[in-house]
Amino acid sequence: MNPSFITDAQNTWCLGCGNFALQHAIKDVIFGLIKDGTPRESIVLVAGIGCHGKIADYLNISTFYSLHGRAIAVATGIKLANPDLTVICSVGDGDTYAEGLAHLIFAAKRNIDITVIVHNNRVYGLTKGQYTPTSPGKYHGKSTPRGISDDPPFNPVEILLCSGCGFIARGYTRRQEELTGLIHDAIVHRGFSVVDTLQICASFLDMTDMYNERVYVPDGHNPEDFAAACMIAREWDYDSDGPIALGTIYRKNIPTYESRFRVPQKSDVEKARSVDKIMRERS
């Protein structure tokens, strides 16, 4: 593996954090894409705010830090401005299932060709463990010392299925090879794709034993069967002790948003004239 894909920036993730596995899975996929002919400069990673967001400093590719919850909106703009780019979003569960939920739903509805990788540790780890939309009901955090049983988690996989998402997968950071394959398949999928990745927060919510006991890959599941995907999504509601299915849950080829919404291509001279015109009208 080419070590230059990891930067020299000091890594401040906690020991045992699932972000390490995700970082290396994404790095391995990007390395494979470049090896297969994708120009390195045509790959862009957009990060949100949170522990996961530091990946923008640790991966030696073109990256962009967005505002909290706005990574998908930024990635959508980048993709529309240059549809030839491969655009990847790294977001946290608090980042995209709370602040950024509307952007997630509408990106799925539009089917913009970007890949969203959710670093789902199910807490706000960077700000010391407040609960997020996918925190288990029995979670006792600093903002919820008595637990959050009256505010149970929602199921992001079900939300994505209802939103028209064309590619939905669930991975687990302790199953590295499987996770790398899911991220690869999501990126090469033509259209909006999401990999909800279960990872632990080593400091505030270590669910290693629970995940290890319950995760499985459904035998014979057809990801093109929407009804079967819904059944798998409902096996585990992010709060119960049900079996947790991994792998590609749903996949469907749908015309992408940018294929229906093309930004007019202009020469540099035409772009300069457009900017001059806007400036004159505003002066």
C-alpha positions as CSV (number, residue, x, y, z in Angstrom):
1,M,0.0,0.0,0.0
2,N,1.2,3.5,-0.9
3,P,1.9,5.2,2.5
4,S,1.6,8.6,0.9
5,F,-2.2,8.3,1.1
6,I,-1.9,9.0,4.8
7,T,-0.7,12.5,5.7
8,D,1.9,13.4,8.4
9,A,-0.7,15.3,10.5
10,Q,-0.8,14.3,14.1
11,N,-3.7,11.8,14.6
12,T,-5.8,12.7,17.7
13,W,-8.4,9.9,17.5
14,C,-8.7,7.9,20.7
15,L,-7.0,4.5,20.8
16,G,-9.5,1.9,19.6
17,C,-11.7,4.4,17.7
18,G,-13.5,2.9,14.7
19,N,-12.4,5.9,12.6
20,F,-9.0,4.2,12.0
21,A,-10.7,1.2,10.3
22,L,-12.8,3.6,8.2
23,Q,-9.8,5.7,7.3
24,H,-7.9,2.7,6.0
25,A,-10.9,1.2,4.2
26,I,-11.5,4.5,2.3
27,K,-7.7,4.8,1.6
28,D,-7.6,1.2,0.2
29,V,-10.6,1.9,-2.1
30,I,-9.2,5.2,-3.3
31,F,-5.8,3.5,-4.0
32,G,-7.7,0.8,-6.0
33,L,-9.6,3.4,-8.0
34,I,-6.4,5.2,-8.9
35,K,-4.7,2.0,-9.8
36,D,-7.6,1.2,-12.2
37,G,-7.2,4.6,-13.9
38,T,-9.2,7.2,-11.9
39,P,-7.0,10.3,-11.7
40,R,-6.1,11.1,-8.1
41,E,-7.0,14.8,-8.6
42,S,-10.5,13.9,-9.7
43,I,-11.3,12.4,-6.3
44,V,-12.7,14.8,-3.6
45,L,-13.6,14.0,0.0
46,V,-16.0,16.3,1.9
47,A,-16.1,16.0,5.7
48,G,-18.5,17.3,8.2
49,I,-17.8,18.4,11.8
50,G,-17.0,15.9,14.5
51,C,-14.3,13.3,15.3
52,H,-14.8,11.7,11.8
53,G,-14.1,15.1,10.2
54,K,-10.5,14.9,11.0
55,I,-10.2,12.4,8.2
56,A,-9.9,15.4,5.9
57,D,-6.5,16.1,7.5
58,Y,-5.4,12.5,7.6
59,L,-6.0,11.5,3.9
60,N,-3.6,12.8,1.4
61,I,-6.2,13.7,-1.3
62,S,-8.3,16.7,-2.2
63,T,-10.6,17.4,0.9
64,F,-13.0,20.0,2.1
65,Y,-14.3,20.7,5.6
66,S,-17.9,21.7,5.5
67,L,-20.1,23.4,8.1
68,H,-21.8,21.1,10.6
69,G,-24.4,19.1,8.9
70,R,-23.7,20.6,5.5
71,A,-21.3,18.1,3.9
72,I,-23.9,16.6,1.6
73,A,-24.9,20.1,0.4
74,V,-21.3,21.0,-0.3
75,A,-20.7,17.7,-2.1
76,T,-23.8,18.2,-4.2
77,G,-22.5,21.6,-5.3
78,I,-19.1,20.1,-6.2
79,K,-20.6,17.3,-8.2
80,L,-23.0,19.7,-10.1
81,A,-20.1,22.0,-10.9
82,N,-17.9,19.2,-12.2
83,P,-19.8,15.9,-12.8
84,D,-16.6,14.2,-13.8
85,L,-15.4,14.2,-10.2
86,T,-15.7,11.3,-7.8
87,V,-17.2,12.9,-4.7
88,I,-17.2,11.1,-1.3
89,C,-18.7,12.4,1.9
90,S,-17.5,11.3,5.4
91,V,-20.1,12.3,7.9
92,G,-21.0,11.5,11.5
93,D,-24.3,10.2,12.8
94,G,-25.0,13.5,14.7
95,D,-23.7,15.4,11.7
96,T,-26.0,14.0,9.1
97,Y,-28.9,12.2,11.0
98,A,-29.5,15.4,13.1
99,E,-28.3,18.7,11.6
100,G,-28.0,17.4,8.1
101,L,-31.0,15.1,7.9
102,A,-32.9,17.2,5.3
103,H,-29.8,17.2,3.0
104,L,-29.5,13.5,3.3
105,I,-33.2,12.9,2.4
106,F,-33.2,15.3,-0.5
107,A,-29.9,14.0,-1.9
108,A,-31.4,10.5,-1.9
109,K,-34.6,11.8,-3.5
110,R,-32.7,13.6,-6.3
111,N,-30.2,10.7,-6.7
112,I,-27.1,12.9,-7.0
113,D,-24.1,10.8,-7.8
114,I,-22.1,11.1,-4.6
115,T,-21.3,8.5,-1.9
116,V,-22.0,9.2,1.8
117,I,-20.1,7.2,4.4
118,V,-21.7,7.6,7.8
119,H,-19.2,7.1,10.7
120,N,-22.0,5.9,13.0
121,N,-20.6,5.7,16.6
122,R,-24.1,6.7,17.8
123,V,-22.8,9.6,20.1
124,Y,-21.4,13.1,19.7
125,G,-17.9,11.9,20.7
126,L,-16.0,15.1,20.0
127,T,-18.1,17.1,22.4
128,K,-18.0,14.4,25.2
129,G,-20.8,12.0,24.5
130,Q,-24.2,13.7,24.0
131,Y,-26.8,11.5,22.4
132,T,-27.6,11.5,18.7
133,P,-30.6,10.3,16.7
134,T,-29.2,6.7,16.6
135,S,-28.1,6.5,20.3
136,P,-29.7,3.5,22.0
137,G,-32.6,4.3,24.4
138,K,-30.7,3.0,27.4
139,Y,-27.7,5.2,26.7
140,H,-26.6,7.3,29.7
141,G,-24.6,10.3,28.5
142,K,-23.6,13.5,30.0
143,S,-26.6,15.3,28.6
144,T,-28.9,12.4,29.4
145,P,-27.8,10.9,32.7
146,R,-31.1,9.1,33.2
147,G,-31.1,7.6,29.7
148,I,-33.2,8.5,26.7
149,S,-35.9,5.9,26.7
150,D,-38.6,8.5,25.9
151,D,-36.7,9.5,22.8
152,P,-35.8,6.2,21.0
153,P,-33.5,6.2,18.0
154,F,-34.7,6.2,14.5
155,N,-33.7,3.7,11.8
156,P,-31.7,5.5,9.1
157,V,-31.9,2.5,6.8
158,E,-35.6,2.7,6.8
159,I,-35.5,6.5,6.2
160,L,-33.2,6.0,3.2
161,L,-35.4,3.3,1.7
162,C,-38.5,5.6,2.0
163,S,-36.5,8.5,0.5
164,G,-35.8,6.7,-2.8
165,C,-32.1,6.0,-2.1
166,G,-30.7,3.8,-4.9
167,F,-27.9,2.2,-2.9
168,I,-27.9,1.4,0.8
169,A,-25.4,-0.7,2.7
170,R,-24.5,-1.3,6.3
171,G,-20.9,-2.1,7.4
172,Y,-19.0,-2.7,10.6
173,T,-15.5,-1.4,11.3
174,R,-14.4,-4.7,12.9
175,R,-15.1,-6.5,9.6
176,Q,-12.6,-4.5,7.6
177,E,-12.4,-6.5,4.3
178,E,-16.2,-6.6,4.1
179,L,-16.4,-2.8,4.8
180,T,-13.8,-2.0,2.1
181,G,-15.9,-3.9,-0.4
182,L,-19.1,-2.1,0.5
183,I,-17.4,1.3,0.2
184,H,-16.0,0.3,-3.2
185,D,-19.4,-0.9,-4.4
186,A,-21.0,2.3,-3.2
187,I,-18.5,4.6,-4.9
188,V,-18.7,2.8,-8.3
189,H,-22.5,2.8,-8.1
190,R,-24.0,5.4,-10.5
191,G,-26.2,7.5,-8.2
192,F,-26.6,8.4,-4.6
193,S,-25.2,5.8,-2.3
194,V,-24.9,5.5,1.5
195,V,-22.8,3.2,3.7
196,D,-24.1,3.3,7.3
197,T,-21.0,2.1,9.2
198,L,-21.3,0.9,12.7
199,Q,-18.3,1.8,14.8
200,I,-17.6,2.1,18.5
201,C,-16.8,5.3,20.3
202,A,-13.9,4.0,22.5
203,S,-14.5,6.8,25.1
204,F,-18.2,7.0,25.4
205,L,-20.1,4.1,23.8
206,D,-18.2,0.8,23.3
207,M,-20.7,-1.6,21.8
208,T,-18.1,-4.1,20.6
209,D,-19.6,-7.1,22.4
210,M,-23.1,-6.3,21.3
211,Y,-22.1,-5.9,17.6
212,N,-19.9,-8.9,17.5
213,E,-22.7,-11.1,18.8
214,R,-25.4,-9.8,16.5
215,V,-24.0,-8.8,13.1
216,Y,-24.4,-11.2,10.2
217,V,-24.6,-11.2,6.4
218,P,-28.0,-12.4,5.1
219,D,-27.6,-15.6,3.1
220,G,-29.1,-15.3,-0.4
221,H,-30.5,-11.7,0.0
222,N,-31.3,-10.1,-3.3
223,P,-30.5,-6.4,-2.9
224,E,-32.7,-5.6,-5.9
225,D,-35.8,-6.8,-3.9
226,F,-37.2,-3.7,-2.2
227,A,-39.6,-5.7,0.0
228,A,-36.8,-8.0,1.2
229,A,-34.7,-4.9,1.9
230,C,-37.4,-3.4,4.0
231,M,-37.7,-6.6,6.0
232,I,-34.0,-6.7,6.7
233,A,-34.0,-3.0,7.6
234,R,-36.7,-3.7,10.2
235,E,-35.0,-6.6,11.9
236,W,-33.0,-4.2,14.0
237,D,-34.4,-0.7,15.0
238,Y,-31.0,0.5,16.5
239,D,-32.4,-0.1,20.0
240,S,-33.5,-3.7,20.2
241,D,-31.5,-6.9,20.5
242,G,-32.4,-8.1,17.0
243,P,-30.0,-9.4,14.4
244,I,-28.0,-6.7,12.6
245,A,-27.7,-7.4,8.9
246,L,-24.6,-6.2,7.1
247,G,-23.9,-5.9,3.4
248,T,-25.7,-4.3,0.5
249,I,-29.3,-4.0,1.7
250,Y,-30.8,-2.3,-1.4
251,R,-29.5,-1.4,-4.9
252,K,-31.4,0.0,-7.9
253,N,-30.2,1.8,-11.0
254,I,-32.0,5.2,-11.3
255,P,-31.1,8.2,-13.6
256,T,-28.9,10.6,-11.7
257,Y,-29.8,14.1,-10.9
258,E,-26.8,15.6,-12.7
259,S,-27.8,13.7,-15.9
260,R,-31.0,15.7,-15.8
261,F,-29.5,19.0,-14.5
262,R,-26.4,19.9,-16.5
263,V,-24.4,23.1,-15.6
264,P,-23.7,25.0,-18.9
265,Q,-20.1,24.6,-19.8
266,K,-18.4,27.9,-20.5
267,S,-15.0,29.0,-21.7
268,D,-12.7,30.9,-19.3
269,V,-13.5,34.1,-21.3
270,E,-17.2,33.5,-21.0
271,K,-16.9,32.9,-17.2
272,A,-14.9,36.1,-16.8
273,R,-17.6,38.1,-18.7
274,S,-20.3,36.5,-16.5
275,V,-18.4,37.5,-13.3
276,D,-17.9,41.1,-14.7
277,K,-21.6,41.3,-15.5
278,I,-22.6,40.2,-12.0
279,M,-20.2,42.7,-10.4
280,R,-21.4,45.6,-12.6
281,E,-25.1,44.8,-11.7
282,R,-24.3,44.8,-7.9
283,S,-22.1,47.9,-7.9
